[in-house]
Short mmCIF file of N, CA and C and ligand atoms in Angstrom, two decimals:
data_model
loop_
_atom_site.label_atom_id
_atom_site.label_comp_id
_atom_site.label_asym_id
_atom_site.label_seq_id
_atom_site.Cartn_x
_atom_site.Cartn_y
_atom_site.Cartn_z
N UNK A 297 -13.79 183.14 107.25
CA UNK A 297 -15.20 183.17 106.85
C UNK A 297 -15.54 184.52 106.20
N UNK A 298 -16.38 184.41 105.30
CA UNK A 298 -16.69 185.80 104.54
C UNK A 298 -17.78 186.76 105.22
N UNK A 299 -17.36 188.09 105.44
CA UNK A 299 -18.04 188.38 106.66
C UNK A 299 -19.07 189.36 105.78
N UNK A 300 -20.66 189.07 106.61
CA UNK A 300 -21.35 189.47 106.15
C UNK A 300 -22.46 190.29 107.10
N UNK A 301 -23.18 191.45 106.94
CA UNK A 301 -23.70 192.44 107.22
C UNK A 301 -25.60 192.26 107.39
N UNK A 302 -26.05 191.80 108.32
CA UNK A 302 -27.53 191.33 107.58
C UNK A 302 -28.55 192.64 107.45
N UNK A 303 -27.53 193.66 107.66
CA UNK A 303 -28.66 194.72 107.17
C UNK A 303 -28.27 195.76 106.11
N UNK A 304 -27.47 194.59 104.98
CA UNK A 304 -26.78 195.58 104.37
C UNK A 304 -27.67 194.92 103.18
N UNK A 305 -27.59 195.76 102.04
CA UNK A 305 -28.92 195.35 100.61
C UNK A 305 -27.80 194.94 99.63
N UNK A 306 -26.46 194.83 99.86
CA UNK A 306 -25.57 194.12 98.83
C UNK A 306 -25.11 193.07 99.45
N UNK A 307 -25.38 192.45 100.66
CA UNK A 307 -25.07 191.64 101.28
C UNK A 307 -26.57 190.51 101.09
N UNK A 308 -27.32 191.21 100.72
CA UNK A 308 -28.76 190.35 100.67
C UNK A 308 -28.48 189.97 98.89
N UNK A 309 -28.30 191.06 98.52
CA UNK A 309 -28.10 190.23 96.96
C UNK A 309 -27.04 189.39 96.14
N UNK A 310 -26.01 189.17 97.47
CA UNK A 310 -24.87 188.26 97.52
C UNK A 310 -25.69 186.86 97.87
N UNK A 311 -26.81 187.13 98.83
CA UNK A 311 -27.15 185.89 99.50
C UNK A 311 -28.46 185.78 98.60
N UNK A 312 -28.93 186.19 97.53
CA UNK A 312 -29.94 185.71 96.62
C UNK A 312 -31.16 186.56 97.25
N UNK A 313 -31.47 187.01 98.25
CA UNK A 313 -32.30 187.73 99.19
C UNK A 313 -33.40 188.83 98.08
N UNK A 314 -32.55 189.17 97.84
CA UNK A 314 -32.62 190.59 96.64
C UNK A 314 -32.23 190.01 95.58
N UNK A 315 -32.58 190.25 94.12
CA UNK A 315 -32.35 189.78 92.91
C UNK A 315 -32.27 190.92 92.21
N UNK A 316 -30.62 190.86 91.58
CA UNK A 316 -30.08 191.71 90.65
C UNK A 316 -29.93 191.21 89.31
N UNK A 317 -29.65 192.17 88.23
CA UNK A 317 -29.18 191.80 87.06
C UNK A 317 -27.68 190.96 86.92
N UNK A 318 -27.27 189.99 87.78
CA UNK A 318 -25.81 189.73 87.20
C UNK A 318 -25.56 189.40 86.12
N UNK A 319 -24.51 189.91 85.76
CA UNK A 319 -23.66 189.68 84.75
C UNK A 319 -22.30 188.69 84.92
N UNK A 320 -21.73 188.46 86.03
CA UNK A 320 -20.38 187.40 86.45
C UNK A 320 -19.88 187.59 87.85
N UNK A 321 -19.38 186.72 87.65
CA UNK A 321 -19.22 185.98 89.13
C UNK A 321 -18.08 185.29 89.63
N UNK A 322 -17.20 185.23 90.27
CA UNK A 322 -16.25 184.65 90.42
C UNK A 322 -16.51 184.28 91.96
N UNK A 323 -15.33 183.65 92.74
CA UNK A 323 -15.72 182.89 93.78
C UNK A 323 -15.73 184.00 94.96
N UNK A 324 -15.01 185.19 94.95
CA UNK A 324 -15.00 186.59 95.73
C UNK A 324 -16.17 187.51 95.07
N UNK A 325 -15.86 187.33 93.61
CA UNK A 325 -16.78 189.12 93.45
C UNK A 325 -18.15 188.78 92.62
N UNK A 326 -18.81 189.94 92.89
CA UNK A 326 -19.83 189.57 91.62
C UNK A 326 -20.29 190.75 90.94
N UNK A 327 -20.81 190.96 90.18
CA UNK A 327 -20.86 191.90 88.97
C UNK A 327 -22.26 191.92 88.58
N UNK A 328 -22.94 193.23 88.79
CA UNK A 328 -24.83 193.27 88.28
C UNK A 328 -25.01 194.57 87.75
N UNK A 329 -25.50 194.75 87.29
CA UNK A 329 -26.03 196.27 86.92
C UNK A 329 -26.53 197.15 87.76
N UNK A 330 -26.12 198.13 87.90
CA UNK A 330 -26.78 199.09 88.54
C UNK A 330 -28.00 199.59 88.41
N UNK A 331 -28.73 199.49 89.32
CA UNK A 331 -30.51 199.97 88.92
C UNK A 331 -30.56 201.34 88.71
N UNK A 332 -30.08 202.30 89.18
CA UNK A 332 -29.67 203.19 88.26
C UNK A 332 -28.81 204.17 87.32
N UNK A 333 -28.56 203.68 86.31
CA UNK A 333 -26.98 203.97 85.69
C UNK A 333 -27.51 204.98 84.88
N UNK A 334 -25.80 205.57 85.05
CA UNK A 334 -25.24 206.84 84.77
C UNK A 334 -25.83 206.96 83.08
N UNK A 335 -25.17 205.42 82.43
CA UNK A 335 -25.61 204.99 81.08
C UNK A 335 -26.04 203.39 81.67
N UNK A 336 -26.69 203.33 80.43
CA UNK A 336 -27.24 201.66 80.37
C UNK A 336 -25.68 200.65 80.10
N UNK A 337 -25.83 199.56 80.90
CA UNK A 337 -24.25 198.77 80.73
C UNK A 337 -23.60 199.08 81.96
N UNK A 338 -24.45 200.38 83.13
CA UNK A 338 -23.26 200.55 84.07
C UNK A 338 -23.55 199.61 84.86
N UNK A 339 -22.44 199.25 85.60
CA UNK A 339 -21.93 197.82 86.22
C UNK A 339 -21.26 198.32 87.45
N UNK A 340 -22.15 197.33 88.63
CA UNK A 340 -21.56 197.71 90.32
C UNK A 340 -20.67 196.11 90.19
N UNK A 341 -19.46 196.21 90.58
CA UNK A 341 -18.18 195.57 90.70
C UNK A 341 -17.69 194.84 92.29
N UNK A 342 -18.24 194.04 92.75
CA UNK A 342 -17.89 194.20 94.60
C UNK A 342 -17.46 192.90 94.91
N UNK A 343 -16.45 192.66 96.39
CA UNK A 343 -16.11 191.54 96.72
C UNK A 343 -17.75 190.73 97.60
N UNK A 344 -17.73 189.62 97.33
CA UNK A 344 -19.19 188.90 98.09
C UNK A 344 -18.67 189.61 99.39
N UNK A 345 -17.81 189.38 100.20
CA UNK A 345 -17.97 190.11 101.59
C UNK A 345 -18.37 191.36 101.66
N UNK A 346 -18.67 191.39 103.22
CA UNK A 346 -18.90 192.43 103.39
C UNK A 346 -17.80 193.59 104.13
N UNK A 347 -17.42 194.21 103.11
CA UNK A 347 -16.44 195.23 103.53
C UNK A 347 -17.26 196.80 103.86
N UNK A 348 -17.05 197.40 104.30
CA UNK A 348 -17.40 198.82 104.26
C UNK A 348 -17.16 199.70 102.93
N UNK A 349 -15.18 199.75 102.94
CA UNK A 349 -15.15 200.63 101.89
C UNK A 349 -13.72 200.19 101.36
N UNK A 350 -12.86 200.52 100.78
CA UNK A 350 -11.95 200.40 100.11
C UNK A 350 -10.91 199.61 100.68
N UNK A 351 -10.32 200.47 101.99
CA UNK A 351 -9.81 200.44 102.59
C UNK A 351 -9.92 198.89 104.00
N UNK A 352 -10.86 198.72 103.73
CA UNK A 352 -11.64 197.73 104.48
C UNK A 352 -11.20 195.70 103.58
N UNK A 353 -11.06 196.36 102.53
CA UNK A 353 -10.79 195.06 101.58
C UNK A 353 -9.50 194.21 101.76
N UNK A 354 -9.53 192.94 102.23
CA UNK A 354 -8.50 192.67 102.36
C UNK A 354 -7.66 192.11 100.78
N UNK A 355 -6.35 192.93 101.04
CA UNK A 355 -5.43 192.42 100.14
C UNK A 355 -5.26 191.69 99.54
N UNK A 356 -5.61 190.03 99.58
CA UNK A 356 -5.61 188.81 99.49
C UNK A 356 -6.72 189.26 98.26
N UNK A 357 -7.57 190.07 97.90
CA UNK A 357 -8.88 189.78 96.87
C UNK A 357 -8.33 190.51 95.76
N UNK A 358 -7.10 191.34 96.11
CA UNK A 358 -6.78 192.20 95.01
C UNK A 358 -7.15 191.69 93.62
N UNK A 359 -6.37 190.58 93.59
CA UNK A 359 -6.19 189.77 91.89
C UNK A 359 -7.76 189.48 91.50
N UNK A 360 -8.13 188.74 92.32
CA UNK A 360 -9.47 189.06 91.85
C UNK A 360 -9.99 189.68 91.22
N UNK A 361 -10.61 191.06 92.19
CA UNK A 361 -10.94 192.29 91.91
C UNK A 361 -10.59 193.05 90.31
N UNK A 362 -9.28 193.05 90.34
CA UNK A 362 -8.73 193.79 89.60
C UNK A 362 -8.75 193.12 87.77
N UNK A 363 -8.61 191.54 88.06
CA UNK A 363 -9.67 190.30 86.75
C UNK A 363 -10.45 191.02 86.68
N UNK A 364 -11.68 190.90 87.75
CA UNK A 364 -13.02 191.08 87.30
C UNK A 364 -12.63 192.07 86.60
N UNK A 365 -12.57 193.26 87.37
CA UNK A 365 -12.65 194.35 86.85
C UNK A 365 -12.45 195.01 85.40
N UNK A 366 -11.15 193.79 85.32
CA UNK A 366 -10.76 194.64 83.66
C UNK A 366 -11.87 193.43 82.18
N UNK A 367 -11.89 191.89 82.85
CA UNK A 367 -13.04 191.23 82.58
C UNK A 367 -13.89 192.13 81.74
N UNK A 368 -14.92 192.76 83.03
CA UNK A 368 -16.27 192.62 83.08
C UNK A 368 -16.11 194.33 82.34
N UNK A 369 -15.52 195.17 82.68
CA UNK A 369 -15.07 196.10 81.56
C UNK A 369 -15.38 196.06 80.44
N UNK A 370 -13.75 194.88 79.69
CA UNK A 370 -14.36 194.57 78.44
C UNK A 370 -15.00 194.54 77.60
N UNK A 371 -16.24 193.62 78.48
CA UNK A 371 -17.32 193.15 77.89
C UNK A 371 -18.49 194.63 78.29
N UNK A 372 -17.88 195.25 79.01
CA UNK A 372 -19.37 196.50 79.29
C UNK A 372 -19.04 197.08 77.67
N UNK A 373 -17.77 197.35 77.43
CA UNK A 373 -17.40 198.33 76.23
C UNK A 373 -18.12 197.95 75.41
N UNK A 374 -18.00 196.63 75.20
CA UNK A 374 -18.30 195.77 73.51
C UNK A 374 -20.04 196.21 73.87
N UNK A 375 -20.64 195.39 74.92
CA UNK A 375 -22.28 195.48 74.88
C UNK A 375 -22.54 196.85 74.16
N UNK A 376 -21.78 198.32 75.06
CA UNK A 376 -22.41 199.40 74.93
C UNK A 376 -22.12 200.04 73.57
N UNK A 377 -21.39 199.58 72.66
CA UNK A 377 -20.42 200.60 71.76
C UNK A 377 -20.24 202.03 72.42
N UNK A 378 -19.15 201.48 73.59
CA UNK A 378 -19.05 202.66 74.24
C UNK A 378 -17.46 202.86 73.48
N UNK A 379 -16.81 204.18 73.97
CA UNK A 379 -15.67 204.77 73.63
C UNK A 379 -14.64 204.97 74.44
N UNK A 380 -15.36 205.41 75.51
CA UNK A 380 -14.27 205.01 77.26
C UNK A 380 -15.22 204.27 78.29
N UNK A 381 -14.42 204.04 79.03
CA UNK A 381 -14.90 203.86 80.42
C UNK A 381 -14.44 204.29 81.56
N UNK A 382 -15.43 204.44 82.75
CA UNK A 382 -14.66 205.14 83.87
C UNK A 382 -14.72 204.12 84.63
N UNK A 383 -13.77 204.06 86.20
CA UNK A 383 -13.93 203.34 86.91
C UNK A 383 -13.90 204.25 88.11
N UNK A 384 -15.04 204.18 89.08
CA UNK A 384 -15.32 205.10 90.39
C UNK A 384 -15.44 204.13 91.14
N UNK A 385 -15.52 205.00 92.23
CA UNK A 385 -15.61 204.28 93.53
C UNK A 385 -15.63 205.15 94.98
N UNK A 386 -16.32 204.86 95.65
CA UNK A 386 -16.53 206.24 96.68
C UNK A 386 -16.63 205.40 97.89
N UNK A 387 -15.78 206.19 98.72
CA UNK A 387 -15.82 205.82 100.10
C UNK A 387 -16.31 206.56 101.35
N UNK A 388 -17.36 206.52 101.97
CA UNK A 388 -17.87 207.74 103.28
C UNK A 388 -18.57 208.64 102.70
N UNK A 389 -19.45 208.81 103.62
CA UNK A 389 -20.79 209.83 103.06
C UNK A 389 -20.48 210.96 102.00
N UNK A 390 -19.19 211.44 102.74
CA UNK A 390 -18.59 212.62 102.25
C UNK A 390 -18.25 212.84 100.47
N UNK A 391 -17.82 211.26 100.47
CA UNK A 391 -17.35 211.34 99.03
C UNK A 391 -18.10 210.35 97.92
N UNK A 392 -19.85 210.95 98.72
CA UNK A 392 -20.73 209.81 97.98
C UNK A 392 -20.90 208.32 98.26
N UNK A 393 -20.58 207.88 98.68
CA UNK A 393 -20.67 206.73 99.26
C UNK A 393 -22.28 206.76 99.95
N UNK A 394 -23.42 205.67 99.19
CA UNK A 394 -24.80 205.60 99.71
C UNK A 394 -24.89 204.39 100.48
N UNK A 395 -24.29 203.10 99.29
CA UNK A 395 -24.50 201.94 99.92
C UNK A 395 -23.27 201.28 100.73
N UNK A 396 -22.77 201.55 102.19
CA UNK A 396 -21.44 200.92 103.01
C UNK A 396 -21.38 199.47 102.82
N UNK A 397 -20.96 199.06 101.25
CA UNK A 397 -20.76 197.81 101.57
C UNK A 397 -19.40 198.30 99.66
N UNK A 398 -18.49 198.20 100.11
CA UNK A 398 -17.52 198.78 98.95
C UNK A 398 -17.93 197.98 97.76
N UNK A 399 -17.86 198.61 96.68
CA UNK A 399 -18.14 198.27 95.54
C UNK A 399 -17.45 199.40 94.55
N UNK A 400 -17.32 198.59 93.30
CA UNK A 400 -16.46 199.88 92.06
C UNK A 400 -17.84 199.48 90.67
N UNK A 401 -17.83 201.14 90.28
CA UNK A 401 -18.64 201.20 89.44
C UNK A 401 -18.03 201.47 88.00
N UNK A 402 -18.65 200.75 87.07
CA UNK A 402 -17.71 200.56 85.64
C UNK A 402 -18.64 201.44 84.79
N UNK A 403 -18.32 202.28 84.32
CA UNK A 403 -19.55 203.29 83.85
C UNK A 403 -19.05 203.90 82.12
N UNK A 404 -19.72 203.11 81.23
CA UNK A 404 -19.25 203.17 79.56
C UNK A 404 -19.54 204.54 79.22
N UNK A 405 -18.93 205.09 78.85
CA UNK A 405 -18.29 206.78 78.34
C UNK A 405 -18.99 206.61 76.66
N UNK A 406 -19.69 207.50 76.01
CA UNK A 406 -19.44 207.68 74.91
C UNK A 406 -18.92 209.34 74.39
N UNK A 407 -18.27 208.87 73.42
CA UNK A 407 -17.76 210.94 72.67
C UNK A 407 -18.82 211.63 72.64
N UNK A 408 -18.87 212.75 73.67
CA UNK A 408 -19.91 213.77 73.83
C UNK A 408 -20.87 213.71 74.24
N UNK A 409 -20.80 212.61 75.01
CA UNK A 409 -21.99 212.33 76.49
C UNK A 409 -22.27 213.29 77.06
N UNK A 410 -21.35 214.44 76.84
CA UNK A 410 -21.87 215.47 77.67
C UNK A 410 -21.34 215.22 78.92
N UNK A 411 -21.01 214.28 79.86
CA UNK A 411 -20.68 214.59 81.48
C UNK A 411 -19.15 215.20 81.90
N UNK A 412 -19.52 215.46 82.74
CA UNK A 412 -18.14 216.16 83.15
C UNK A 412 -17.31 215.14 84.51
N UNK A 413 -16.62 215.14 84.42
CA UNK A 413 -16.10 214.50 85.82
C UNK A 413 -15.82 215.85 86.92
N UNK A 414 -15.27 215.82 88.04
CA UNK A 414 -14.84 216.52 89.13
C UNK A 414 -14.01 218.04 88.61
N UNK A 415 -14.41 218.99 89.01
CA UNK A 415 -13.39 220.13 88.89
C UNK A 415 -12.04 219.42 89.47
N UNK A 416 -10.71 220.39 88.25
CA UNK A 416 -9.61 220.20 89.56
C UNK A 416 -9.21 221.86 89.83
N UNK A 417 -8.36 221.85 90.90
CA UNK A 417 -7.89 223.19 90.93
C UNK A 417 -6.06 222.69 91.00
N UNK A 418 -5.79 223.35 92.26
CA UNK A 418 -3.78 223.14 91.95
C UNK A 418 -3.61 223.57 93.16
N UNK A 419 -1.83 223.63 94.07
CA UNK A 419 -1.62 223.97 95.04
C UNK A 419 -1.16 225.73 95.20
N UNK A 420 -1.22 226.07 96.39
CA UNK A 420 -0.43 227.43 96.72
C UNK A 420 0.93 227.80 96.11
N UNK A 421 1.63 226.18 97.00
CA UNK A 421 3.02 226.38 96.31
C UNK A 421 3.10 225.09 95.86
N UNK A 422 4.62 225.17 95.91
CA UNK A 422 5.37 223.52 95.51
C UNK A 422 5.75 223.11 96.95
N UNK A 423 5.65 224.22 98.15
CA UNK A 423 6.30 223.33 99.50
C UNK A 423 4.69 223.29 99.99
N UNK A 424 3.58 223.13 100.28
CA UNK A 424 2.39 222.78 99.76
C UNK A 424 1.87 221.28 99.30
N UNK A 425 3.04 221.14 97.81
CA UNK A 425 2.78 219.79 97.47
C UNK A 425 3.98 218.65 98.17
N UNK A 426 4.81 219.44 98.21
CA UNK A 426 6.14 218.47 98.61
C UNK A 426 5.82 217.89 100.00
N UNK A 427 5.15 219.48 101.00
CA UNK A 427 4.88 218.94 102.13
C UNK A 427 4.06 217.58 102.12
N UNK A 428 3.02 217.72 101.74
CA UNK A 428 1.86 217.16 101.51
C UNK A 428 1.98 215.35 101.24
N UNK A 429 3.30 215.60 99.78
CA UNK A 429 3.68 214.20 99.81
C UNK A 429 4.50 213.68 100.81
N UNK A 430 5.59 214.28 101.52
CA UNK A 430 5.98 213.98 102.53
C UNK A 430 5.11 213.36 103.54
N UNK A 431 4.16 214.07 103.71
CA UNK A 431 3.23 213.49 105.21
C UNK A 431 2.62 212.10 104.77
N UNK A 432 2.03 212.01 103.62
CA UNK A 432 1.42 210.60 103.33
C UNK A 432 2.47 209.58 102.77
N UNK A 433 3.88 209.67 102.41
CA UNK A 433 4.75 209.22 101.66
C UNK A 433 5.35 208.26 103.64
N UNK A 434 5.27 209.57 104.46
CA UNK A 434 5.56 209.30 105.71
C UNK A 434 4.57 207.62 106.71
N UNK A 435 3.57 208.33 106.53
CA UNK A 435 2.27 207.13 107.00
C UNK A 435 2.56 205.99 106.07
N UNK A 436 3.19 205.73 105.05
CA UNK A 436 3.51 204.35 104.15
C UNK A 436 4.71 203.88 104.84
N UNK A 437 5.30 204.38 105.61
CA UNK A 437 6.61 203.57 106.08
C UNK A 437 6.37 202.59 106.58
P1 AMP B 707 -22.49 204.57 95.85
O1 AMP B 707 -23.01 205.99 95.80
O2 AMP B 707 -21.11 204.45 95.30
O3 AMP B 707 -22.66 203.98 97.24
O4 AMP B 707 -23.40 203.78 94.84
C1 AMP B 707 -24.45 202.94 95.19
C2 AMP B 707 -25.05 202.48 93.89
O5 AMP B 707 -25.84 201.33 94.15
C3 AMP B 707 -25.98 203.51 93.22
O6 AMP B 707 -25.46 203.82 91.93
C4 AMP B 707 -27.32 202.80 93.16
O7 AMP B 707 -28.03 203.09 91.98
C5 AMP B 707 -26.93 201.34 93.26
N1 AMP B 707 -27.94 200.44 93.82
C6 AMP B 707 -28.59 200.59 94.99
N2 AMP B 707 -29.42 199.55 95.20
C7 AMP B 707 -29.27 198.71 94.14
C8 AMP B 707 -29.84 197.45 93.76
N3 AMP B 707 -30.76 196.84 94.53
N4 AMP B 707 -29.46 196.89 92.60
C9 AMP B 707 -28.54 197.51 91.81
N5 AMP B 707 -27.96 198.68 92.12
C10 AMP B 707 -28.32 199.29 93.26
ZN1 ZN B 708 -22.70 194.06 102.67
#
């Protein structure tokens, strides 16, 4: 059964509760505009369940997901005469995450929009990074 949240506001606009802009729909995900985008065309991406966050999604929706996703893309590019697109997604307060119900945001790029994405920086060393992949390379076993 598709598990759902009754005090969650993407779980109400799965169930018609709340009325969004959709744009598509498949039998897992659905696809609406964001009420407030980065640019006009940006697009919240989510499975109808209710998951928390990324990590929460079961496997089984991947193919889905990952259709829609490049789908509904597509068609954001063509609407916007955009030039790129990004695809985000944030999980836990920490890393932005407002609404706990996982969703990916499709957000049309044009040349010299002006935005910046995330600083990066780099490691200390290379045993630093090696360690580093080791420990999570480790938790995949
Ligand atoms: P996040 O920070 O990744 O949790 O993003 C939540 C996004 O949901 C924000 O970009 C909001 O603008 C968007 N949002 C919140 N409520 C609605 C709504 N009722 N309809 C469309 N987008 C929404
Ligand atoms: Zn929900």
């Amino acid at each position: 059964m598709t598990p759902r949240d009754k005090d969650c506001i993407f779980c109400k606009i799965v169930a018609g509760a709340i009325p969004c802009a959709k744009v598509f729909e498949t039998e897992h995900c659905l696809a609406f505009l964001d009420i407030a985008p980065v640019h006009p065309g940006h697009v919240l991406v989510m499975p109808k369940g209710h998951y928390a966050t990324l990590m929460d999604i079961p496997a089984e929706l991947g193919a889905d997901l990952t259709a829609t996703l490049s789908r509904v893309g597509k068609a954001v590019m063509e609407a916007t005469a955009a030039d790129g697109l990004n695809l985000m997604q944030n999980n836990f307060e920490a890393a932005g995450q407002v609404v706990h119900h996982a969703h990916f945001h499709l957000i049309p790029r044009h040349a010299g929009d002006g935005l910046t994405l995330w600083p990066q920086s780099g490691y200390e060393s290379s045993d630093e990074m090696s360690g580093l992949a080791k420990i999570i390379a480790g938790l995949l076993k």
